[in-house]
Amino acid sequence: MHRGAPASLLDPGTEADPHPLHRTLRGKFPLVHDEPFGAWLISRYADVRAALADPRLVPPSPGPVPAHGACRAVVSQALGDRVPAALRAGVERTAHVLASRLAFRQEADLVAEFCQWLPAAAAVAALGLPYEDTARVHAWCRTGLDHLGGHHPGLAAHLRPHVAARRAHPGDDLLSALCAARPDGRPLSDEAVTGLAATVLGAAGETTARALASFLTNLLDHPRQLDLVRARPELAGAAWAESLRRDPPLQIVARRALEPVGPVPGGATVACLLGAAGRDPARFADPDRYDVFRADPGGLAYGSGPHRCPGAALARLTAESGLRALLTVLPDLRRAPGPRPRAEGLVSRSPRTLPVCPR
Ligand code: HEM
């Protein structure tokens, strides 16, 4: 174990291509302090998995939202493994509408015109907000609302009347479930409910949007595998899981050490590098390759252990519905000529554009 990293996540060039640094870290510096980044880096699959489930390593700060664990429980229960049928139908309908809008276009950018809209619409529907709110969520996600602790000044004010309405007349949506939750025997405050709803909107509008962009990029970059998924739609789930392994939208999950853990001092920040773990050759054969037939893609993109993401089922539904609609409505969909879109971002990472020929 070395105390000093050979290079830093903040070095120029790492954001453009973090994989060379990831290789060095996994190979020679599996637990190392990155001083400029201000965190201890963990990069091997087995170590990341263990760290995420270690009770001595906790999420850095619950942010403005109390009872964050309660959110996880409520979201898990409401969306769980089975997304409600009405929500599923709504997401499928929206995917179809969005894909149909591209049907007569020569060129389009799937990130701006599809990936950023479908997950936002899915989260709006899950919370039981009016469909028109999708445009607001889309705008908030482009200006500061993100996964975990997402915050936007206009958001709380916008949600407050909806919270009041659900308290008076509960429905069967996620916002009503948050209003009805009693984590400590008492209902959550309005501030907590709006904070948790913001997390759901940010998680979908930002993180799922990024994951969808990488997913569609991977498939369009591998036309033979795309043809296979087109012919055998039951492969869509494996294709999605494989994209999350290879290109997780959240590349880094942070933890704070409650006490000394090996060389890591108490109070220090630990960065679990999901992007490095997903391409660990000790865990995955030929890890840089995108392969829809990979038997076990590992599943670390959602974290692991007690804090594992409770939105996985909604994210998967969104991705599968999106892909199905695109393949049905746009049978000739392919990448537009030109350079491959580059992924950007150190913590949240995905291609910012995906130019395609819809017909
Ligand atoms: C592909 C899409 C998504 C990915 C890759 C993803 C990934 C993650 C990750 C890595 C974490 C942190 C886990 C940890 O700290 O160990 C997390 C937490 C969380 N996610 Fe997601 N997420 C996605 C979509 C969603 C969606 C759609 C929702 C809402 C419906 C959601 C709600 C949450 C919540 C509430 C937490 C906090 C859990 C806690 O603190 O205990 N996520 N997610």
PDB file of C-alpha atoms and ligand atoms in Angstrom, residues 52 59-60 68-69 71-73 75 79 119 123 126 147-148 174 196 199-205 207-209 211-212 240 244 248-250 252-255 274 300-312 314-316 318, ligand 1:
ATOM      1  CA  LEU A  52     -19.776  -0.040   0.042  1.00  0.00           C
ATOM      2  CA  PRO A  59     -22.375   8.198   3.067  1.00  0.00           C
ATOM      3  CA  PRO A  60     -20.618  11.551   3.622  1.00  0.00           C
ATOM      4  CA  HIS A  68     -32.464   9.475   4.243  1.00  0.00           C
ATOM      5  CA  GLY A  69     -32.649   5.773   4.998  1.00  0.00           C
ATOM      6  CA  CYS A  71     -36.436   7.475   1.634  1.00  0.00           C
ATOM      7  CA  ARG A  72     -34.661   4.361   0.514  1.00  0.00           C
ATOM      8  CA  ALA A  73     -37.211   2.189   2.300  1.00  0.00           C
ATOM      9  CA  VAL A  75     -38.853   4.212  -2.643  1.00  0.00           C
ATOM     10  CA  LEU A  79     -41.152   0.913  -6.812  1.00  0.00           C
ATOM     11  CA  PRO A 119     -36.326   9.417 -17.397  1.00  0.00           C
ATOM     12  CA  ALA A 123     -39.890  10.151 -12.348  1.00  0.00           C
ATOM     13  CA  ALA A 126     -43.765   7.833 -10.421  1.00  0.00           C
ATOM     14  CA  HIS A 147     -28.603  12.370  -7.838  1.00  0.00           C
ATOM     15  CA  LEU A 148     -28.447  12.396  -4.022  1.00  0.00           C
ATOM     16  CA  LEU A 174     -44.639   7.782  -4.617  1.00  0.00           C
ATOM     17  CA  LEU A 196     -36.660  13.213  -0.973  1.00  0.00           C
ATOM     18  CA  THR A 199     -33.638  13.119  -4.941  1.00  0.00           C
ATOM     19  CA  VAL A 200     -35.981  10.936  -6.975  1.00  0.00           C
ATOM     20  CA  LEU A 201     -36.326  13.576  -9.714  1.00  0.00           C
ATOM     21  CA  GLY A 202     -32.572  14.204  -9.826  1.00  0.00           C
ATOM     22  CA  ALA A 203     -31.718  10.502  -9.769  1.00  0.00           C
ATOM     23  CA  ALA A 204     -33.951   9.849 -12.728  1.00  0.00           C
ATOM     24  CA  GLY A 205     -33.534  13.109 -14.644  1.00  0.00           C
ATOM     25  CA  THR A 207     -28.359   9.730 -13.552  1.00  0.00           C
ATOM     26  CA  THR A 208     -30.800   7.579 -15.524  1.00  0.00           C
ATOM     27  CA  ALA A 209     -30.557  10.050 -18.414  1.00  0.00           C
ATOM     28  CA  ALA A 211     -27.028   5.831 -18.171  1.00  0.00           C
ATOM     29  CA  LEU A 212     -29.498   5.762 -21.059  1.00  0.00           C
ATOM     30  CA  TRP A 240     -28.619  -2.630 -20.085  1.00  0.00           C
ATOM     31  CA  LEU A 244     -24.022  -0.130 -16.523  1.00  0.00           C
ATOM     32  CA  PRO A 248     -21.666   3.455 -14.992  1.00  0.00           C
ATOM     33  CA  PRO A 249     -23.210   6.946 -14.951  1.00  0.00           C
ATOM     34  CA  LEU A 250     -22.017   7.500 -11.365  1.00  0.00           C
ATOM     35  CA  ILE A 252     -17.560   7.548  -7.896  1.00  0.00           C
ATOM     36  CA  VAL A 253     -19.486   6.918  -4.675  1.00  0.00           C
ATOM     37  CA  ALA A 254     -18.077   8.682  -1.617  1.00  0.00           C
ATOM     38  CA  ARG A 255     -17.872   7.409   1.945  1.00  0.00           C
ATOM     39  CA  LEU A 274     -17.361   2.221  -9.632  1.00  0.00           C
ATOM     40  CA  LEU A 300     -22.053  -2.457  -8.790  1.00  0.00           C
ATOM     41  CA  ALA A 301     -23.367   0.555 -10.733  1.00  0.00           C
ATOM     42  CA  TYR A 302     -26.199   0.888  -8.203  1.00  0.00           C
ATOM     43  CA  GLY A 303     -23.830   0.530  -5.243  1.00  0.00           C
ATOM     44  CA  SER A 304     -24.017  -2.414  -2.887  1.00  0.00           C
ATOM     45  CA  GLY A 305     -25.062  -3.148   0.653  1.00  0.00           C
ATOM     46  CA  PRO A 306     -27.432  -1.125   2.835  1.00  0.00           C
ATOM     47  CA  HIS A 307     -27.376   2.032   0.682  1.00  0.00           C
ATOM     48  CA  ARG A 308     -27.860   0.289  -2.661  1.00  0.00           C
ATOM     49  CA  CYS A 309     -29.962   2.369  -5.036  1.00  0.00           C
ATOM     50  CA  PRO A 310     -33.682   1.704  -4.620  1.00  0.00           C
ATOM     51  CA  GLY A 311     -34.474   3.050  -8.105  1.00  0.00           C
ATOM     52  CA  ALA A 312     -32.975   0.177 -10.120  1.00  0.00           C
ATOM     53  CA  LEU A 314     -37.605   2.138 -12.459  1.00  0.00           C
ATOM     54  CA  ALA A 315     -34.308   2.844 -14.227  1.00  0.00           C
ATOM     55  CA  ARG A 316     -34.395  -0.536 -15.949  1.00  0.00           C
ATOM     56  CA  THR A 318     -37.153   3.321 -18.422  1.00  0.00           C
TER      57      THR A 318
HETATM   58  C1  HEM B   1     -29.267   3.912 -13.977  1.00  0.00           C
HETATM   59  C2  HEM B   1     -29.790   4.692 -13.067  1.00  0.00           C
HETATM   60  C3  HEM B   1     -29.280   4.799 -11.656  1.00  0.00           C
HETATM   61  C4  HEM B   1     -28.045   4.499 -11.145  1.00  0.00           C
HETATM   62  C5  HEM B   1     -26.827   3.954 -11.884  1.00  0.00           C
HETATM   63  C6  HEM B   1     -28.091   4.791  -9.722  1.00  0.00           C
HETATM   64  C7  HEM B   1     -27.022   4.630  -8.855  1.00  0.00           C
HETATM   65  C8  HEM B   1     -27.066   4.910  -7.509  1.00  0.00           C
HETATM   66  C9  HEM B   1     -25.930   4.823  -6.626  1.00  0.00           C
HETATM   67  C10 HEM B   1     -24.515   4.400  -7.030  1.00  0.00           C
HETATM   68  C11 HEM B   1     -26.357   5.173  -5.391  1.00  0.00           C
HETATM   69  C12 HEM B   1     -25.498   5.302  -4.128  1.00  0.00           C
HETATM   70  C13 HEM B   1     -25.425   4.017  -3.385  1.00  0.00           C
HETATM   71  C14 HEM B   1     -24.486   4.136  -2.210  1.00  0.00           C
HETATM   72  O1  HEM B   1     -24.284   5.213  -1.631  1.00  0.00           O
HETATM   73  O2  HEM B   1     -23.938   3.082  -1.882  1.00  0.00           O
HETATM   74  C15 HEM B   1     -27.764   5.487  -5.472  1.00  0.00           C
HETATM   75  C16 HEM B   1     -28.557   5.871  -4.409  1.00  0.00           C
HETATM   76  C17 HEM B   1     -29.883   6.231  -4.504  1.00  0.00           C
HETATM   77  N1  HEM B   1     -30.645   6.229  -5.647  1.00  0.00           N
HETATM   78 FE1  HEM B   1     -30.022   5.725  -7.517  1.00  0.00          FE
HETATM   79  N2  HEM B   1     -29.340   5.258  -9.412  1.00  0.00           N
HETATM   80  C18 HEM B   1     -30.107   5.265 -10.548  1.00  0.00           C
HETATM   81  C19 HEM B   1     -31.437   5.646 -10.662  1.00  0.00           C
HETATM   82  C20 HEM B   1     -32.256   5.983  -9.602  1.00  0.00           C
HETATM   83  C21 HEM B   1     -33.670   6.271  -9.701  1.00  0.00           C
HETATM   84  C22 HEM B   1     -34.496   6.222 -10.984  1.00  0.00           C
HETATM   85  C23 HEM B   1     -34.102   6.582  -8.430  1.00  0.00           C
HETATM   86  C24 HEM B   1     -35.488   6.964  -7.951  1.00  0.00           C
HETATM   87  C25 HEM B   1     -36.563   6.363  -8.268  1.00  0.00           C
HETATM   88  C26 HEM B   1     -32.957   6.492  -7.541  1.00  0.00           C
HETATM   89  C27 HEM B   1     -33.008   6.748  -6.190  1.00  0.00           C
HETATM   90  C28 HEM B   1     -31.928   6.649  -5.322  1.00  0.00           C
HETATM   91  C29 HEM B   1     -31.984   6.955  -3.884  1.00  0.00           C
HETATM   92  C30 HEM B   1     -33.210   7.439  -3.123  1.00  0.00           C
HETATM   93  C31 HEM B   1     -30.693   6.684  -3.368  1.00  0.00           C
HETATM   94  C32 HEM B   1     -30.230   6.871  -1.940  1.00  0.00           C
HETATM   95  C33 HEM B   1     -30.201   5.572  -1.174  1.00  0.00           C
HETATM   96  C34 HEM B   1     -29.659   5.740   0.231  1.00  0.00           C
HETATM   97  O3  HEM B   1     -29.098   6.783   0.549  1.00  0.00           O
HETATM   98  O4  HEM B   1     -29.789   4.815   1.013  1.00  0.00           O
HETATM   99  N3  HEM B   1     -31.864   6.136  -8.287  1.00  0.00           N
HETATM  100  N4  HEM B   1     -28.176   5.320  -6.784  1.00  0.00           N
END
